[in-house]
């Protein structure tokens, strides 16, 4: 039996990833008209949802029911797509296998990867565009010692797109951690913060060697755009 925190196999080269069957990780944010979550809360909850799935025994155990699909997803392009739901749509989606992660007010459900052209009908009909959120109140500075996912201050992205990017940044950080560091993070409930860097700090972060998300450019932004840097204290020399 493998440890829930075993390090993954290094990602294949980009040309190899493109040639393999493509999967996508569905993320669903609950967006009720009267009570939408704050933007930062949703971004942080999305990142925590991705980490929660990666640490789940159904993924980490060799015979876990989601292990094969996650392995196939990680062997190809690690795509994530955020859709939104409310009311009955949210309840129906909740009947599908997955994990719901909550923030201060945000609720995000993450599902095991699905083929790029094989979405369950309950999710395929849900909207991707229009996932824009406002802040629920002032966003304080991140707590000292907390992992921070820093957003590029020069890019404008929808909340849904940014949720996918923060989830990706969290995953890149997860891959770099040791077993003990992963365990400690998991035991904290994957505590983290999402903040927008200053232009000066962003330049330093990009050059720091910390995990950096460069988007493939399928939607909203140009290919190769640097979107998020994952600044986990354990990854600083």
Tab-separated table of C-alpha atoms in Angstrom:
chain	number	residue	atom	x	y	z
A	1	UNK	CA	0.000	0.000	0.000
A	2	UNK	CA	1.415	3.394	-0.958
A	3	UNK	CA	1.597	6.358	1.375
A	4	UNK	CA	-1.066	9.039	0.872
A	5	UNK	CA	1.808	11.474	0.506
A	6	UNK	CA	4.059	9.660	-1.952
A	7	UNK	CA	5.724	12.005	-4.442
A	8	UNK	CA	4.320	11.815	-7.986
A	9	UNK	CA	6.238	10.758	-11.061
A	10	UNK	CA	7.770	13.826	-12.785
A	11	UNK	CA	5.528	15.336	-15.444
A	12	UNK	CA	6.246	14.248	-19.022
A	13	UNK	CA	7.586	16.637	-21.628
A	14	UNK	CA	4.995	18.989	-23.227
A	15	UNK	CA	5.113	17.214	-26.583
A	16	UNK	CA	4.408	13.891	-24.849
A	17	UNK	CA	1.524	15.373	-22.865
A	18	UNK	CA	-0.147	16.677	-26.020
A	19	UNK	CA	-0.036	13.242	-27.656
A	20	UNK	CA	-1.785	11.498	-24.778
A	21	UNK	CA	-5.541	11.254	-24.095
A	22	UNK	CA	-6.677	14.552	-22.622
A	23	UNK	CA	-8.589	14.837	-19.347
A	24	UNK	CA	-9.935	17.796	-17.426
A	25	UNK	CA	-10.507	18.350	-13.723
A	26	UNK	CA	-14.019	19.760	-13.180
A	27	UNK	CA	-14.470	22.349	-10.452
A	28	UNK	CA	-17.933	23.636	-9.604
A	29	UNK	CA	-18.539	26.814	-7.621
A	30	UNK	CA	-21.879	27.389	-5.942
A	31	UNK	CA	-23.170	30.754	-7.094
A	32	UNK	CA	-26.561	31.565	-5.627
A	33	UNK	CA	-27.987	34.897	-6.798
A	34	UNK	CA	-28.673	36.241	-3.330
A	35	UNK	CA	-25.538	34.995	-1.601
A	36	UNK	CA	-22.543	34.873	-3.933
A	37	UNK	CA	-19.199	34.243	-2.219
A	38	UNK	CA	-16.444	36.836	-2.141
A	39	UNK	CA	-13.864	36.577	-4.901
A	40	UNK	CA	-10.815	35.853	-2.720
A	41	UNK	CA	-12.785	33.339	-0.656
A	42	UNK	CA	-13.719	31.490	-3.865
A	43	UNK	CA	-10.134	31.544	-5.155
A	44	UNK	CA	-8.745	30.146	-1.915
A	45	UNK	CA	-11.459	27.505	-1.686
A	46	UNK	CA	-10.799	26.373	-5.257
A	47	UNK	CA	-7.108	25.878	-4.492
A	48	UNK	CA	-7.923	23.959	-1.333
A	49	UNK	CA	-10.375	21.774	-3.266
A	50	UNK	CA	-7.663	20.712	-5.725
A	51	UNK	CA	-5.291	19.875	-2.878
A	52	UNK	CA	-7.996	17.962	-1.026
A	53	UNK	CA	-8.581	15.758	-4.054
A	54	UNK	CA	-4.853	15.150	-4.564
A	55	UNK	CA	-4.484	13.990	-0.954
A	56	UNK	CA	-7.626	11.820	-0.943
A	57	UNK	CA	-7.016	8.054	-0.478
A	58	UNK	CA	-9.158	7.402	-3.557
A	59	UNK	CA	-6.330	9.092	-5.476
A	60	UNK	CA	-3.226	8.254	-3.455
A	61	UNK	CA	-3.820	4.546	-2.891
A	62	UNK	CA	-2.618	2.367	-5.774
A	63	UNK	CA	-6.032	0.705	-6.003
A	64	UNK	CA	-8.011	3.888	-5.292
A	65	UNK	CA	-11.101	4.305	-7.429
A	66	UNK	CA	-9.901	7.664	-8.799
A	67	UNK	CA	-6.176	6.859	-8.985
A	68	UNK	CA	-6.131	5.742	-12.623
A	69	UNK	CA	-8.051	8.769	-13.853
A	70	UNK	CA	-5.880	11.210	-11.926
A	71	UNK	CA	-2.742	9.519	-13.244
A	72	UNK	CA	-4.026	9.811	-16.818
A	73	UNK	CA	-4.904	13.467	-16.226
A	74	UNK	CA	-1.473	14.245	-14.793
A	75	UNK	CA	0.234	12.464	-17.708
A	76	UNK	CA	-1.436	14.847	-20.157
A	77	UNK	CA	-2.219	18.560	-19.960
A	78	UNK	CA	-3.367	19.319	-16.429
A	79	UNK	CA	-6.502	21.150	-17.443
A	80	UNK	CA	-8.997	22.516	-14.957
A	81	UNK	CA	-12.370	24.002	-15.857
A	82	UNK	CA	-14.578	25.908	-13.434
A	83	UNK	CA	-18.337	25.921	-13.936
A	84	UNK	CA	-21.051	27.482	-11.796
A	85	UNK	CA	-24.321	26.186	-10.416
A	86	UNK	CA	-27.127	27.179	-8.093
A	87	UNK	CA	-30.229	25.639	-6.586
A	88	UNK	CA	-31.280	22.341	-8.130
A	89	UNK	CA	-28.278	22.257	-10.456
A	90	UNK	CA	-25.947	22.385	-7.454
A	91	UNK	CA	-27.893	19.642	-5.663
A	92	UNK	CA	-27.844	17.353	-8.708
A	93	UNK	CA	-24.121	17.885	-9.211
A	94	UNK	CA	-23.633	17.005	-5.562
A	95	UNK	CA	-24.946	13.517	-6.278
A	96	UNK	CA	-21.970	12.819	-8.549
A	97	UNK	CA	-18.782	11.411	-6.988
A	98	UNK	CA	-16.647	14.295	-5.771
A	99	UNK	CA	-15.591	16.367	-2.774
A	100	UNK	CA	-17.147	19.624	-1.587
A	101	UNK	CA	-14.795	22.058	0.124
A	102	UNK	CA	-16.075	25.113	1.969
A	103	UNK	CA	-14.461	28.445	2.720
A	104	UNK	CA	-15.814	31.353	4.709
A	105	UNK	CA	-18.873	31.418	2.463
A	106	UNK	CA	-17.672	29.787	-0.747
A	107	UNK	CA	-18.503	26.201	-1.687
A	108	UNK	CA	-16.505	24.448	-4.379
A	109	UNK	CA	-17.008	20.860	-5.457
A	110	UNK	CA	-14.155	19.072	-7.202
A	111	UNK	CA	-14.745	15.942	-9.261
A	112	UNK	CA	-12.304	13.268	-10.443
A	113	UNK	CA	-10.947	14.016	-13.932
A	114	UNK	CA	-13.125	13.313	-16.952
A	115	UNK	CA	-12.208	12.949	-20.652
A	116	UNK	CA	-12.042	16.332	-22.359
A	117	UNK	CA	-15.046	15.425	-24.528
A	118	UNK	CA	-16.761	13.170	-21.978
A	119	UNK	CA	-18.275	15.423	-19.318
A	120	UNK	CA	-21.205	14.012	-17.305
A	121	UNK	CA	-24.411	15.573	-18.566
A	122	UNK	CA	-25.117	17.081	-15.134
A	123	UNK	CA	-21.921	19.135	-15.464
A	124	UNK	CA	-21.727	19.612	-19.235
A	125	UNK	CA	-24.857	21.770	-19.281
A	126	UNK	CA	-23.565	24.186	-16.646
A	127	UNK	CA	-22.111	27.525	-17.667
A	128	UNK	CA	-18.434	28.377	-17.698
A	129	UNK	CA	-18.578	32.035	-18.716
A	130	UNK	CA	-19.854	34.793	-16.482
A	131	UNK	CA	-18.228	33.558	-13.286
A	132	UNK	CA	-17.329	36.986	-11.931
A	133	UNK	CA	-17.336	37.791	-8.253
A	134	UNK	CA	-16.826	40.861	-6.098
A	135	UNK	CA	-15.025	40.950	-2.793
A	136	UNK	CA	-17.307	40.531	0.213
A	137	UNK	CA	-15.221	43.061	2.172
A	138	UNK	CA	-11.669	44.308	2.662
A	139	UNK	CA	-8.952	41.739	2.011
A	140	UNK	CA	-6.319	41.844	4.739
A	141	UNK	CA	-2.645	41.051	4.302
A	142	UNK	CA	-1.895	37.341	4.377
A	143	UNK	CA	-1.095	35.883	7.776
A	144	UNK	CA	2.625	35.495	8.395
A	145	UNK	CA	3.928	32.013	7.599
A	146	UNK	CA	0.924	31.079	5.468
A	147	UNK	CA	1.416	29.717	1.942
A	148	UNK	CA	0.411	32.464	-0.496
A	149	UNK	CA	-0.671	32.107	-4.106
A	150	UNK	CA	0.367	35.403	-5.680
A	151	UNK	CA	-1.623	36.670	-8.670
A	152	UNK	CA	-0.074	38.570	-11.550
A	153	UNK	CA	-1.107	42.224	-11.029
A	154	UNK	CA	-1.021	42.956	-14.764
A	155	UNK	CA	-3.527	40.309	-15.888
A	156	UNK	CA	-7.295	40.557	-15.886
A	157	UNK	CA	-9.103	37.228	-15.627
A	158	UNK	CA	-12.623	36.204	-14.708
A	159	UNK	CA	-13.107	34.689	-11.276
A	160	UNK	CA	-13.665	31.279	-12.857
A	161	UNK	CA	-10.441	31.454	-14.846
A	162	UNK	CA	-8.534	32.655	-11.796
A	163	UNK	CA	-9.961	29.828	-9.685
A	164	UNK	CA	-8.511	27.337	-12.155
A	165	UNK	CA	-5.163	29.136	-12.019
A	166	UNK	CA	-4.949	29.153	-8.221
A	167	UNK	CA	-5.841	25.463	-8.195
A	168	UNK	CA	-3.016	24.813	-10.618
A	169	UNK	CA	-0.529	26.826	-8.546
A	170	UNK	CA	-1.462	24.895	-5.422
A	171	UNK	CA	-0.909	21.635	-7.310
A	172	UNK	CA	2.556	22.710	-8.481
A	173	UNK	CA	3.496	23.537	-4.897
A	174	UNK	CA	2.128	20.175	-3.703
A	175	UNK	CA	4.326	18.324	-6.167
A	176	UNK	CA	7.459	19.982	-4.800
A	177	UNK	CA	6.834	19.255	-1.140
A	178	UNK	CA	8.224	16.306	0.772
A	179	UNK	CA	5.945	13.684	2.285
A	180	UNK	CA	6.260	15.283	5.721
A	181	UNK	CA	5.530	18.767	4.365
A	182	UNK	CA	2.462	17.511	2.521
A	183	UNK	CA	1.193	15.796	5.634
A	184	UNK	CA	1.625	18.966	7.683
A	185	UNK	CA	-0.209	21.040	5.091
A	186	UNK	CA	-3.043	18.537	4.873
A	187	UNK	CA	-3.405	18.514	8.658
A	188	UNK	CA	-3.864	22.302	8.577
A	189	UNK	CA	-6.807	21.897	6.208
A	190	UNK	CA	-4.579	23.222	3.441
A	191	UNK	CA	-4.430	26.683	4.956
A	192	UNK	CA	-3.413	29.231	2.315
A	193	UNK	CA	-4.074	32.727	1.054
A	194	UNK	CA	-4.555	34.233	-2.398
A	195	UNK	CA	-3.368	37.795	-2.881
A	196	UNK	CA	-2.390	40.046	-5.792
A	197	UNK	CA	1.296	40.904	-5.849
A	198	UNK	CA	2.622	44.395	-6.371
A	199	UNK	CA	4.371	44.872	-9.734
A	200	UNK	CA	7.749	45.023	-8.005
A	201	UNK	CA	7.122	41.913	-5.937
A	202	UNK	CA	5.748	40.060	-8.968
A	203	UNK	CA	8.994	40.485	-10.894
A	204	UNK	CA	10.925	39.054	-7.947
A	205	UNK	CA	8.484	36.170	-7.526
A	206	UNK	CA	8.729	35.161	-11.186
A	207	UNK	CA	12.514	35.070	-10.922
A	208	UNK	CA	12.524	33.284	-7.554
A	209	UNK	CA	12.312	29.701	-8.761
A	210	UNK	CA	9.065	29.148	-6.846
A	211	UNK	CA	6.305	27.218	-8.680
A	212	UNK	CA	5.000	29.400	-11.492
A	213	UNK	CA	1.876	28.830	-13.558
A	214	UNK	CA	2.224	29.597	-17.257
A	215	UNK	CA	-1.135	29.296	-18.935
A	216	UNK	CA	-1.627	27.285	-22.117
A	217	UNK	CA	-3.781	30.082	-23.516
A	218	UNK	CA	-6.923	28.089	-24.304
A	219	UNK	CA	-9.166	30.851	-22.884
A	220	UNK	CA	-9.047	34.546	-21.950
A	221	UNK	CA	-5.288	35.169	-21.946
A	222	UNK	CA	-2.334	34.698	-24.292
A	223	UNK	CA	-0.405	31.399	-24.326
A	224	UNK	CA	2.545	31.432	-21.957
A	225	UNK	CA	1.104	34.131	-19.701
A	226	UNK	CA	2.467	33.910	-16.157
A	227	UNK	CA	-0.557	33.922	-13.879
A	228	UNK	CA	0.247	32.722	-10.341
A	229	UNK	CA	3.315	32.036	-8.198
A	230	UNK	CA	2.941	29.554	-5.320
A	231	UNK	CA	4.928	30.899	-2.383
A	232	UNK	CA	4.988	28.088	0.175
A	233	UNK	CA	7.379	28.739	3.097
A	234	UNK	CA	8.741	25.183	2.817
A	235	UNK	CA	9.902	25.888	-0.739
A	236	UNK	CA	12.033	28.888	0.128
A	237	UNK	CA	15.716	28.148	0.568
